[in-house]
Coordinates of C-alpha atoms and ligand atoms in Angstrom, one line a residue:
Chain A
X1449 CA -5.6 -4.8 2.1
X1450 CA -6.6 -8.0 -0.3
X1451 CA -5.2 -11.1 0.8
X1452 CA -3.2 -12.2 -2.3
X1453 CA -3.1 -16.4 -2.2
X1454 CA 0.4 -16.1 -3.5
X1455 CA 2.1 -13.9 -0.8
X1456 CA 0.0 -15.9 2.1
X1457 CA 1.7 -19.1 0.5
X1458 CA 5.0 -17.1 0.2
X1459 CA 5.1 -15.5 3.9
X1460 CA 3.9 -18.8 5.6
X1461 CA 6.2 -21.2 3.6
X1462 CA 9.1 -19.4 3.8
X1463 CA 8.7 -18.3 7.0
X1464 CA 8.6 -22.3 7.7
X1465 CA 11.6 -23.2 5.6
X1466 CA 13.5 -20.7 7.6
X1467 CA 12.7 -21.9 10.7
X1468 CA 13.2 -25.8 9.8
X1469 CA 16.6 -24.5 8.2
X1470 CA 17.5 -22.5 11.6
X1471 CA 16.4 -25.6 14.0
X1472 CA 18.7 -28.2 12.0
X1473 CA 21.6 -26.1 11.3
X1474 CA 21.5 -25.0 15.2
X1475 CA 20.9 -28.9 16.5
X1476 CA 24.1 -30.1 14.3
X1477 CA 26.1 -27.2 14.8
X1478 CA 25.7 -27.5 18.8
X1479 CA 25.9 -31.6 18.8
X1480 CA 22.7 -32.0 20.0
X1481 CA 21.6 -34.0 17.0
X1482 CA 24.0 -36.8 14.7
X1483 CA 24.1 -35.3 11.3
X1484 CA 23.1 -38.5 9.8
X1485 CA 22.1 -38.6 6.1
X1486 CA 18.7 -39.3 5.8
X1487 CA 17.9 -36.6 8.3
X1488 CA 19.8 -33.9 6.5
X1489 CA 18.5 -34.4 3.1
X1490 CA 15.0 -34.6 3.9
X1491 CA 15.2 -31.9 6.5
X1492 CA 17.6 -29.6 4.7
X1493 CA 15.9 -30.5 1.2
X1494 CA 12.2 -29.7 2.8
X1495 CA 13.3 -26.4 3.9
X1496 CA 15.3 -25.2 0.7
X1497 CA 12.2 -26.4 -0.9
X1498 CA 9.6 -24.4 1.3
X1499 CA 11.8 -21.6 1.1
X1500 CA 12.0 -21.8 -2.7
X1501 CA 8.2 -22.8 -3.1
X1502 CA 7.7 -19.3 -1.4
X1503 CA 10.1 -17.2 -3.4
X1504 CA 8.6 -18.6 -6.6
X1505 CA 5.2 -18.0 -5.2
X1506 CA 6.1 -14.1 -4.7
X1507 CA 7.7 -14.3 -8.0
X1508 CA 4.5 -15.2 -9.5
X1509 CA 2.4 -12.4 -8.2
X1510 CA 4.8 -9.9 -10.1
X1511 CA 3.6 -8.3 -13.2
X1512 CA 7.2 -9.0 -14.6
X1513 CA 8.6 -12.0 -13.2
X1514 CA 11.7 -12.1 -15.8
X1515 CA 12.7 -8.5 -14.6
X1516 CA 13.1 -10.2 -11.0
X1517 CA 16.4 -9.9 -10.8
X1518 CA 16.0 -6.0 -10.6
X1519 CA 14.9 -6.2 -7.3
X1520 CA 18.2 -6.7 -5.6
X1521 CA 19.5 -3.5 -6.8
X1522 CA 17.6 -1.4 -4.0
X1523 CA 18.5 -2.4 -0.8
X1524 CA 20.0 0.6 0.6
X1525 CA 15.9 1.8 0.9
X1526 CA 13.9 -0.8 0.4
X1527 CA 13.0 -3.7 2.6
X1528 CA 11.5 -5.9 -0.4
X1529 CA 15.2 -5.4 -2.2
X1530 CA 16.8 -6.5 1.5
X1531 CA 14.7 -9.4 1.8
X1532 CA 15.5 -10.6 -1.7
X1533 CA 19.3 -9.9 -1.1
X1534 CA 19.0 -11.8 2.2
X1535 CA 16.9 -15.2 0.6
X1536 CA 19.5 -15.4 -2.1
X1537 CA 22.3 -14.9 0.1
X1538 CA 20.9 -17.4 2.6
X1539 CA 21.2 -19.9 0.0
X1540 CA 25.1 -20.3 0.4
X1541 CA 25.4 -21.2 3.8
X1542 CA 22.5 -23.4 3.6
X1543 CA 23.7 -25.1 1.0
X1544 CA 27.0 -25.9 2.5
X1545 CA 25.8 -26.9 6.0
X1546 CA 23.3 -29.3 3.7
X1547 CA 26.5 -30.7 1.9
X1548 CA 28.3 -31.2 5.5
X1549 CA 25.4 -33.4 6.8
X1550 CA 24.3 -35.2 3.7
X1551 CA 27.7 -35.8 2.0
X1552 CA 30.2 -36.1 4.9
X1553 CA 27.9 -36.3 7.8
X1554 CA 29.6 -33.8 10.0
X1555 CA 28.4 -30.7 11.4
X1556 CA 31.3 -29.6 13.2
X1557 CA 34.0 -27.2 12.5
X1558 CA 34.0 -25.2 9.1
X1559 CA 30.7 -26.6 8.4
X1560 CA 29.4 -25.5 12.1
X1561 CA 30.6 -21.8 10.6
X1562 CA 28.2 -22.6 7.6
X1563 CA 25.4 -23.6 10.0
X1564 CA 25.9 -20.4 12.1
X1565 CA 25.9 -18.6 9.0
X1566 CA 23.1 -20.0 7.7
X1567 CA 21.1 -19.2 11.0
X1568 CA 21.9 -15.7 11.0
X1569 CA 21.2 -15.1 7.1
X1570 CA 17.6 -16.6 7.8
X1571 CA 17.0 -14.5 10.7
X1572 CA 17.7 -11.6 8.7
X1573 CA 15.6 -12.5 6.1
X1574 CA 12.7 -12.7 8.0
X1575 CA 13.3 -10.1 9.5
X1576 CA 13.1 -8.1 6.4
X1577 CA 9.5 -10.1 5.4
X1578 CA 8.5 -8.4 8.9
X1579 CA 9.9 -5.0 7.7
X1580 CA 8.5 -4.9 4.5
X1581 CA 4.9 -5.0 6.5
X1582 CA 6.3 -3.0 9.4
X1583 CA 7.5 0.0 7.6
X1584 CA 4.7 0.7 5.6
X1585 CA 2.9 3.6 7.3
X1586 CA -0.2 3.8 5.0
X1587 CA -1.6 0.5 6.9
X1588 CA -1.6 1.5 10.6
X1589 CA -2.8 -2.4 11.6
X1590 CA 0.9 -3.4 10.0
X1591 CA 2.8 -0.4 11.4
X1592 CA 3.1 -1.9 14.9
X1593 CA 5.8 -3.0 17.1
X1594 CA 4.8 -6.3 17.2
X1595 CA 4.7 -7.3 13.5
X1596 CA 8.2 -8.1 12.8
X1597 CA 8.7 -9.9 16.1
X1598 CA 5.6 -12.1 14.9
X1599 CA 7.1 -12.8 11.6
X1600 CA 10.1 -14.2 13.4
X1601 CA 8.8 -16.0 16.0
X1602 CA 6.1 -17.4 13.8
X1603 CA 8.5 -18.8 11.4
X1604 CA 10.8 -20.3 14.1
X1605 CA 7.7 -22.1 15.8
X1606 CA 6.3 -23.7 12.5
X1607 CA 10.1 -24.6 11.6
X1608 CA 10.5 -26.1 15.4
X1609 CA 7.0 -27.9 14.6
X1610 CA 8.7 -29.2 11.3
X1611 CA 12.1 -30.2 12.5
X1612 CA 10.1 -32.0 15.9
X1613 CA 8.2 -33.9 13.1
X1614 CA 11.4 -35.1 11.6
X1615 CA 12.9 -35.9 14.6
X1616 CA 10.2 -38.1 15.4
X1617 CA 9.9 -39.6 12.1
X1618 CA 13.7 -40.2 12.1
X1619 CA 13.6 -42.1 15.5
X1620 CA 15.5 -39.2 17.6
X1621 CA 13.4 -37.3 19.3
X1622 CA 14.8 -35.1 21.8
X1623 CA 12.3 -34.4 24.9
X1624 CA 14.3 -31.0 25.1
X1625 CA 13.3 -30.3 21.6
X1626 CA 9.1 -30.8 22.7
X1627 CA 9.7 -28.5 25.0
X1628 CA 11.6 -25.9 23.1
X1629 CA 8.3 -26.0 20.5
X1630 CA 5.4 -25.9 23.5
X1631 CA 7.5 -22.7 24.6
X1632 CA 7.4 -21.3 20.7
X1633 CA 3.7 -22.1 20.6
X1634 CA 3.1 -20.1 23.6
X1635 CA 5.4 -17.1 23.2
X1636 CA 3.7 -17.1 19.5
X1637 CA 0.3 -17.1 21.0
X1638 CA 0.9 -14.6 23.7
X1639 CA 2.6 -12.2 20.7
X1640 CA -0.5 -12.9 18.4
X1641 CA -3.0 -12.0 21.3
X1642 CA -1.4 -8.7 21.9
X1643 CA -1.1 -7.9 18.4
X1644 CA -5.0 -9.0 18.0
X1645 CA -5.6 -6.7 21.3
X1646 CA -3.5 -4.1 20.2
X1647 CA -5.1 -3.2 16.7
X1648 CA -8.7 -3.6 18.2
X1649 CA -7.8 -0.9 20.6
X1650 CA -5.7 1.4 18.5
X1651 CA -7.6 4.5 17.9
X1652 CA -8.0 5.7 14.1
X1653 CA -5.3 7.9 13.0
X1654 CA -7.3 9.8 10.6
X1655 CA -10.5 10.4 9.3
X1656 CA -12.2 11.4 5.4
X1657 CA -12.0 15.0 7.1
X1658 CA -8.4 15.2 7.4
X1659 CA -7.9 13.0 4.1
X1660 CA -9.9 15.8 2.1
X1661 CA -9.3 18.6 4.2
X1662 CA -13.1 19.6 4.4
X1663 CA -13.7 19.3 7.8
X1664 CA -14.1 23.0 8.2
X1665 CA -17.4 22.6 6.5
X1666 CA -18.5 19.4 8.9
X1667 CA -18.6 15.6 7.9
X1668 CA -17.3 14.4 4.9
X1669 CA -19.0 11.8 3.2
X1670 CA -18.9 10.4 -0.3
X1671 CA -21.8 11.3 -2.8
X1672 CA -20.5 9.9 -6.1
X1673 CA -17.7 7.7 -7.3
X1674 CA -15.0 8.6 -10.1
X1675 CA -15.9 5.8 -11.4
X1676 CA -18.8 3.3 -12.5
X1677 CA -17.0 -0.1 -11.3
X1678 CA -14.3 -0.6 -8.3
X1679 CA -10.9 0.3 -9.7
X1680 CA -7.9 -1.2 -9.0
X1681 CA -7.0 1.0 -5.6
X1682 CA -10.5 -0.3 -4.2
X1683 CA -9.7 -4.1 -5.4
X1684 CA -6.4 -4.1 -3.9
X1685 CA -6.6 -2.1 -0.7
X1686 CA -10.5 -1.9 -0.2
X1687 CA -11.0 -5.8 1.1
X1688 CA -11.7 -5.5 4.6
X1689 CA -13.5 -8.4 6.9
X1690 CA -16.2 -7.6 9.3
X1691 CA -15.2 -7.3 12.7
X1692 CA -17.9 -10.0 13.9
X1693 CA -16.7 -12.3 10.8
X1694 CA -12.7 -11.5 12.0
X1695 CA -13.8 -12.6 15.7
X1696 CA -14.7 -16.1 14.9
X1697 CA -12.1 -16.4 12.4
X1698 CA -9.4 -15.4 14.8
X1699 CA -10.7 -17.9 17.4
X1700 CA -10.3 -20.6 14.6
X1701 CA -6.9 -19.4 13.8
X1702 CA -5.7 -19.8 17.9
X1703 CA -7.7 -23.0 18.0
X1704 CA -5.7 -24.6 14.5
X1705 CA -2.6 -22.2 15.1
X1706 CA -1.6 -22.7 18.4
X1707 CA -4.1 -24.6 20.5
X1708 CA -4.5 -27.7 18.8
X1709 CA -0.3 -27.6 17.9
X1710 CA 0.0 -27.7 21.9
X1711 CA -1.6 -30.6 22.4
X1712 CA -0.6 -32.8 19.6
X1713 CA 2.9 -31.6 21.2
X1714 CA 2.2 -32.8 24.4
X1715 CA 1.1 -36.2 23.3
X1716 CA 4.9 -36.5 21.4
X1717 CA 6.0 -37.3 25.6
X1718 CA 4.3 -40.3 25.3
X1719 CA 6.1 -43.5 25.3
X1720 CA 4.8 -44.8 22.3
X1721 CA 6.7 -43.9 19.4
X1722 CA 4.2 -44.3 16.6
X1723 CA 2.1 -42.1 18.8
X1724 CA 4.6 -39.8 19.2
X1725 CA 5.1 -39.1 15.6
X1726 CA 1.6 -39.1 14.7
X1727 CA 1.2 -36.4 16.8
X1728 CA 3.9 -34.3 16.0
X1729 CA 3.4 -34.7 12.1
X1730 CA -0.5 -33.7 13.1
X1731 CA 0.7 -30.5 14.8
X1732 CA 3.0 -29.7 11.7
X1733 CA -0.4 -29.8 9.3
X1734 CA -3.0 -27.9 11.8
X1735 CA -0.5 -25.7 12.4
X1736 CA -0.2 -24.9 8.7
X1737 CA -3.6 -24.5 8.4
X1738 CA -3.8 -22.0 11.3
X1739 CA -0.8 -20.2 10.1
X1740 CA -2.5 -19.7 6.2
X1741 CA -5.7 -18.5 8.2
X1742 CA -3.4 -16.4 10.7
X1743 CA -1.7 -14.6 7.7
X1744 CA -5.3 -14.4 5.6
X1745 CA -6.4 -12.3 8.7
X1746 CA -3.3 -10.4 8.9
X1747 CA -4.2 -9.1 5.3
X1748 CA -8.2 -9.1 5.5
X1749 CA -7.9 -6.7 9.0
X1750 CA -5.5 -4.2 7.7
X1751 CA -6.9 -1.1 6.5
X1752 CA -5.3 1.1 4.1
X1753 CA -5.3 5.2 4.8
X1754 CA -6.7 5.3 1.0
X1755 CA -10.1 3.9 2.2
X1756 CA -10.9 7.4 3.4
X1757 CA -11.5 8.6 -0.2
X1758 CA -13.5 5.8 -0.8
X1759 CA -16.1 5.7 2.1
X1760 CA -14.6 5.1 5.2
X1761 CA -15.0 7.6 8.3
X1762 CA -11.7 6.2 9.9
X1763 CA -8.9 4.6 9.2
Chain B
X433 CA 17.8 4.9 -7.4
X434 CA 14.8 4.7 -5.3
X435 CA 16.5 7.0 -2.5
X436 CA 15.1 10.4 -2.6
X437 CA 16.9 13.2 -3.9
X438 CA 18.3 16.0 -1.1
X439 CA 16.0 18.7 -2.4
X440 CA 14.8 19.4 -6.1
X441 CA 16.0 22.2 -8.1
X442 CA 12.1 23.1 -9.0
X443 CA 8.9 21.9 -7.3
X444 CA 6.4 21.5 -10.1
X445 CA 3.0 20.7 -9.2
X446 CA -0.6 21.4 -9.4
X447 CA -2.9 23.7 -7.6
X448 CA -6.4 22.6 -7.5
X449 CA -9.4 24.7 -6.9
X450 CA -12.0 22.9 -5.4
X451 CA -14.4 26.2 -5.2
X452 CA -14.6 26.4 -9.0
X453 CA -13.9 22.9 -9.7
X454 CA -17.5 21.6 -11.2
X455 CA -17.0 17.8 -11.2
X456 CA -17.2 17.5 -15.2
X457 CA -14.2 14.8 -15.3
X458 CA -12.6 16.9 -18.5
X459 CA -9.3 16.6 -16.6
X460 CA -9.6 12.7 -16.3
X461 CA -10.7 12.0 -19.8
X462 CA -8.3 14.4 -21.1
X463 CA -5.1 13.0 -18.8
X464 CA -6.5 9.4 -19.6
X465 CA -6.7 10.6 -23.6
X466 CA -3.0 12.0 -23.7
X467 CA -1.7 9.4 -21.3
X468 CA -2.7 6.3 -23.1
X469 CA -0.1 7.5 -26.2
X470 CA 2.1 9.1 -23.7
X471 CA 5.2 8.2 -21.1
X472 CA 3.5 5.2 -19.4
X473 CA 0.9 4.0 -22.6
X474 CA -1.4 2.3 -23.4
X475 CA -3.6 2.9 -20.6
X476 CA -6.0 -0.2 -21.1
X477 CA -9.2 -0.8 -20.0
X478 CA -10.4 -4.3 -19.6
X479 CA -13.8 -5.4 -20.2
X480 CA -14.4 -1.8 -21.5
X481 CA -18.0 -2.8 -22.9
X482 CA -18.9 -5.8 -20.3
X483 CA -20.6 -5.5 -16.9
X484 CA -16.8 -4.5 -15.0
X485 CA -14.8 -2.3 -16.9
X486 CA -11.9 -1.2 -15.2
X487 CA -8.3 0.0 -15.8
X488 CA -5.8 2.5 -14.9
X489 CA -6.7 6.2 -14.7
X490 CA -4.1 8.6 -13.4
X491 CA -6.6 11.2 -12.4
X492 CA -9.7 10.5 -10.6
X493 CA -12.5 13.1 -9.6
X494 CA -14.8 12.2 -6.6
X495 CA -17.5 14.0 -5.2
X496 CA -18.2 14.5 -1.9
X497 CA -20.7 16.2 0.5
X498 CA -19.5 18.1 3.4
X499 CA -21.5 19.6 6.6
X500 CA -25.4 19.7 6.5
X501 CA -27.8 22.1 5.8
X502 CA -27.1 25.8 4.7
X503 CA -23.3 25.1 6.1
X504 CA -22.8 22.4 4.0
X505 CA -21.6 22.0 0.4
X506 CA -21.0 19.6 -2.6
X507 CA -17.3 19.6 -3.5
X508 CA -15.7 18.2 -6.8
X509 CA -12.2 16.8 -6.0
X510 CA -10.4 15.5 -8.5
X511 CA -7.2 13.3 -7.1
X512 CA -4.0 12.1 -8.4
X513 CA -0.2 12.1 -7.7
X514 CA 0.5 14.9 -5.2
X515 CA 4.4 14.5 -6.2
X516 CA 5.4 14.3 -2.6
X517 CA 8.7 15.8 -1.3
X518 CA 9.1 12.6 1.0
X519 CA 7.1 9.8 0.0
X520 CA 7.5 6.3 0.8
X521 CA 6.3 5.1 -3.0
X522 CA 9.9 5.8 -4.1
X523 CA 11.6 4.3 -1.1
X524 CA 10.1 1.0 -0.9
X525 CA 10.6 0.2 -4.6
X526 CA 12.9 -2.6 -5.0
X527 CA 13.9 -2.1 -8.3
X528 CA 14.7 1.9 -8.8
X529 CA 11.9 1.8 -11.1
X530 CA 9.9 4.4 -8.8
X531 CA 12.2 7.7 -8.8
X532 CA 11.7 11.3 -7.7
X533 CA 14.0 13.6 -10.1
X534 CA 16.1 15.6 -8.9
X535 CA 15.9 18.5 -11.3
X536 CA 11.9 19.1 -11.1
X537 CA 10.6 16.9 -8.4
X538 CA 8.5 14.8 -10.8
X539 CA 7.4 11.3 -9.3
X540 CA 7.6 8.7 -12.2
X541 CA 7.7 5.1 -12.8
X542 CA 9.9 3.8 -15.4
X543 CA 8.1 1.4 -17.2
X544 CA 10.9 -0.5 -18.7
X545 CA 12.4 -1.5 -15.4
X546 CA 8.9 -2.1 -13.1
X547 CA 8.7 -5.7 -12.1
X548 CA 4.7 -5.0 -11.2
X549 CA 5.3 -5.6 -7.4
X550 CA 2.8 -3.3 -6.5
X551 CA 4.4 -2.1 -3.3
X552 CA 4.8 1.5 -4.5
X553 CA 0.8 1.4 -4.6
X554 CA 0.4 -0.1 -0.7
X555 CA 2.8 3.1 0.3
X556 CA 0.6 5.8 -1.3
X557 CA -1.9 7.2 1.5
X558 CA -3.3 8.9 -1.7
X559 CA -4.1 6.2 -3.9
X560 CA -2.2 7.9 -6.5
X561 CA -0.8 5.1 -8.2
X562 CA -2.4 2.2 -10.0
X563 CA -1.6 -0.9 -11.5
X564 CA -2.1 -1.6 -15.3
X565 CA -3.0 -5.3 -15.5
X566 CA -2.2 -5.3 -19.2
X567 CA 1.5 -4.6 -19.3
X568 CA 2.1 -6.0 -15.8
X569 CA 3.9 -2.6 -14.5
X570 CA 2.5 0.4 -12.4
X571 CA 1.0 3.5 -13.3
X572 CA 1.0 7.4 -12.2
X573 CA 0.6 11.2 -12.9
X574 CA 3.4 11.9 -14.8
X575 CA 2.9 15.6 -14.7
X576 CA 2.7 15.3 -18.7
X577 CA 6.6 15.3 -18.4
X578 CA 6.0 14.6 -22.6
X579 CA 3.6 17.9 -23.0
X580 CA 5.5 20.6 -20.4
X581 CA 8.8 20.2 -22.0
X582 CA 7.3 19.4 -25.8
X583 CA 9.3 21.7 -28.1
X584 CA 6.9 20.3 -30.8
X585 CA 3.8 21.9 -28.9
X586 CA 2.9 25.3 -29.1
X587 CA 4.0 27.2 -25.9
X588 CA 0.5 27.4 -24.6
X589 CA -0.2 23.6 -24.9
X590 CA 2.8 22.8 -22.8
X591 CA 1.0 22.3 -19.6
X592 CA -0.5 19.2 -18.3
X593 CA -3.3 17.6 -20.3
X594 CA -5.5 18.2 -17.3
X595 CA -4.8 22.0 -16.7
X596 CA -5.4 22.5 -20.2
X597 CA -8.9 20.6 -20.2
X598 CA -10.2 22.2 -17.3
X599 CA -13.1 24.5 -18.5
X600 CA -13.3 26.3 -15.4
X601 CA -9.6 27.0 -14.8
X602 CA -9.7 25.5 -11.8
X603 CA -6.5 23.6 -12.5
X604 CA -3.2 25.4 -12.2
X605 CA 0.4 24.3 -12.9
X606 CA 3.6 26.1 -11.7
X607 CA 6.5 25.5 -9.6
X608 CA 5.2 25.3 -5.9
X609 CA 8.8 25.8 -4.6
X610 CA 9.5 29.3 -6.0
X611 CA 7.3 31.6 -3.9
X612 CA 6.9 34.2 -6.5
X613 CA 5.4 32.1 -9.3
X614 CA 1.6 32.5 -9.8
X615 CA 1.0 29.2 -8.1
X616 CA 2.9 30.0 -5.2
X617 CA 0.6 33.3 -4.9
X618 CA -2.3 31.6 -5.3
X619 CA -2.0 29.1 -2.5
X620 CA -0.9 32.1 -0.1
X621 CA -3.8 34.1 -0.8
X622 CA -6.3 31.6 -1.1
X623 CA -5.1 29.3 2.2
X624 CA -3.8 26.0 -0.1
X625 CA -3.7 23.2 1.8
X626 CA -2.1 19.4 2.0
X627 CA -3.8 16.7 1.9
X628 CA -2.9 14.6 5.1
X629 CA -0.3 17.0 6.4
X630 CA 0.4 15.3 9.4
X631 CA 1.4 12.1 7.5
X632 CA 4.5 13.7 6.6
X633 CA 5.0 13.1 2.8
X634 CA 4.9 16.6 2.2
X635 CA 2.6 16.7 -0.8
X636 CA 3.4 19.5 -3.2
X637 CA 0.2 19.9 -5.3
X638 CA -2.1 21.9 -3.1
X639 CA -5.9 22.3 -2.7
X640 CA -7.6 25.5 -2.8
X641 CA -10.5 25.3 0.2
X642 CA -14.3 26.1 -1.5
X643 CA -15.2 29.5 -0.2
X644 CA -17.7 29.1 2.5
X645 CA -21.5 28.8 2.1
X646 CA -22.2 31.5 4.9
X647 CA -19.9 34.0 2.7
X648 CA -21.8 33.4 -0.2
X649 CA -25.3 33.4 1.9
X650 CA -24.0 36.9 3.4
X651 CA -23.8 38.3 -0.3
X652 CA -26.7 36.7 -1.4
X653 CA -28.5 38.6 1.6
X654 CA -27.1 42.1 0.7
X655 CA -28.1 41.7 -2.5
X656 CA -31.7 41.0 -1.5
X657 CA -31.9 44.1 1.1
X658 CA -29.9 46.1 -1.9
X659 CA -32.9 45.4 -4.3
X660 CA -35.5 45.6 -1.7
X661 CA -34.6 48.8 -0.4
X662 CA -35.9 51.1 -3.5
X663 CA -39.2 49.3 -3.5
X664 CA -40.2 51.6 -0.5
X665 CA -40.1 54.7 -2.5
X666 CA -40.4 53.3 -6.2
X667 CA -41.5 55.9 -8.6
X668 CA -43.6 54.4 -11.4
X669 CA -40.8 54.8 -13.6
X670 CA -39.0 52.4 -11.2
X671 CA -41.3 49.8 -11.5
X672 CA -41.6 49.9 -15.2
X673 CA -37.7 49.8 -15.8
X674 CA -37.8 47.0 -13.2
X675 CA -40.6 45.1 -15.3
X676 CA -38.4 45.7 -18.4
X677 CA -35.6 44.2 -16.9
X678 CA -37.3 41.2 -16.0
X679 CA -38.8 40.9 -18.9
X680 CA -35.7 41.1 -20.9
X681 CA -33.9 39.2 -18.9
X682 CA -35.9 36.1 -19.5
Ligands
SF4_3197 S1 0.5 11.1 -3.7 FE1 1.5 9.0 -3.6 S2 2.3 8.4 -5.6 FE2 2.5 10.7 -5.7 S3 4.4 11.1 -4.5 FE3 2.7 11.1 -3.3 S4 2.8 8.8 -2.2 FE4 4.1 8.9 -4.4
SF4_3198 S1 5.5 -1.8 -8.5 FE1 7.1 -1.3 -9.9 S2 7.3 0.8 -9.4 FE2 5.8 0.1 -7.8 S3 7.6 -0.6 -6.1 FE3 7.1 -2.2 -7.4 S4 8.8 -2.4 -9.0 FE4 8.6 -0.4 -7.8

């Protein structure tokens, strides 16, 4: 699949935004962090900005952005529609929780109810994002049981990295939270590793003989394409990164997305406040680059069944 | 509404004969010509005279080689929307622009409400949907709804443009849901098949397989034998007629 930068930006930015929203709301509602105005303004502001940037990026990717409101109508059948609905719904409790922190410096009582609602809505939104991909049977690398859990875990992981950086920046680091970040990085790495192994070892589902029904004559190979230049289907769905190349990029994604942030997060236990803060911020930046690479690979390693009509032997 | 109808009154679709298709592209060009002024008009090509011409076509004719040697054959393979009975290209659509008609089973995109998210094209394993960059919406075969019910056309023209254009009669249009229809008979007589049946979208369009080369070879050798047989006791007259036949048939 062609890795569209708007979609890469949308899924990584909004995933991190929802993750940050979830952890802030949770820390506040559980009384683990004081709902102090500065942290609330920057934290919720950043979360909502990332979510909004992501949504806007996905809207730019449309042929008719001005009709985007129509996408809220088909939630009965369409995961994309459900995602749109949930994304908008999430703004309400998230906004309320933010107001509690910023305007009243409180996260208890009814404000806590808003926080828990925001957490549930954010989780559902990211779940819908994952399901948009996981429900596509035409793309075997996406139609995997690990895809939706990965979207959730990577969102929570990047959100936790952001939260940790903010806690350090505001001088209220929590040792327990650094441990949580480390745990999430390890879970994320394990899941992503399992995903890469699963797609590397999966037997292809179909071949060109199945696609054309011409297997009765023997091996099928293309003789003449239907056009002189690649068409939309090939441009959109024909992109495939070479296996060797992908393996190199996977190693880089592991390093940037998981291992380097792990080391940085370990450094946040250092007694020096400056070192802790810089390490937590570095973890966010490096993991961000790693996530963009991870998301790029998610597209580039996905082979659509339609490639069988355009020369792929198996898919 | 992008939920699928429980059942459709008719199952209108195409039956494509891979044995007689000669790959002339008449169906594809005729489709483009009709539809660039039809329901989902226009089908604009970008860079049409430059180095990279591309744009939406609703029907594309591939050519494949299958097998090798005497058993092998060249197959021209037109490919367009199969108007599947249970396609996800309809259910994934967030706007309701992609829908399947309950009355005749035709799968359509409403160009007034499509937002151009392209998700439906991702959900089609057959590559039947092509995004139109110039109008920002998805395009696909309409089975020429603006011809088949069009009272302004002569009755013989109320057929999809591709069917009307095919010079070898390799394309047939009709109700595949009606077991008594001409197209259904053709499918059962000729062993018509679905593309990727295991995938489960239940395509309505069917493909008739090329007749095997071995059958053709058998008739060829039978003809050779029957031609050769008289040679053993051929009279002068026989030889003369054979010579005359050869000269006249040049
Ligand atoms: S061929 Fe593709 S576009 Fe047409 S109905 Fe089937 S899945 Fe949908
Ligand atoms: S491109 Fe148009 S028809 Fe296709 S899923 Fe998106 S809105 Fe629906």
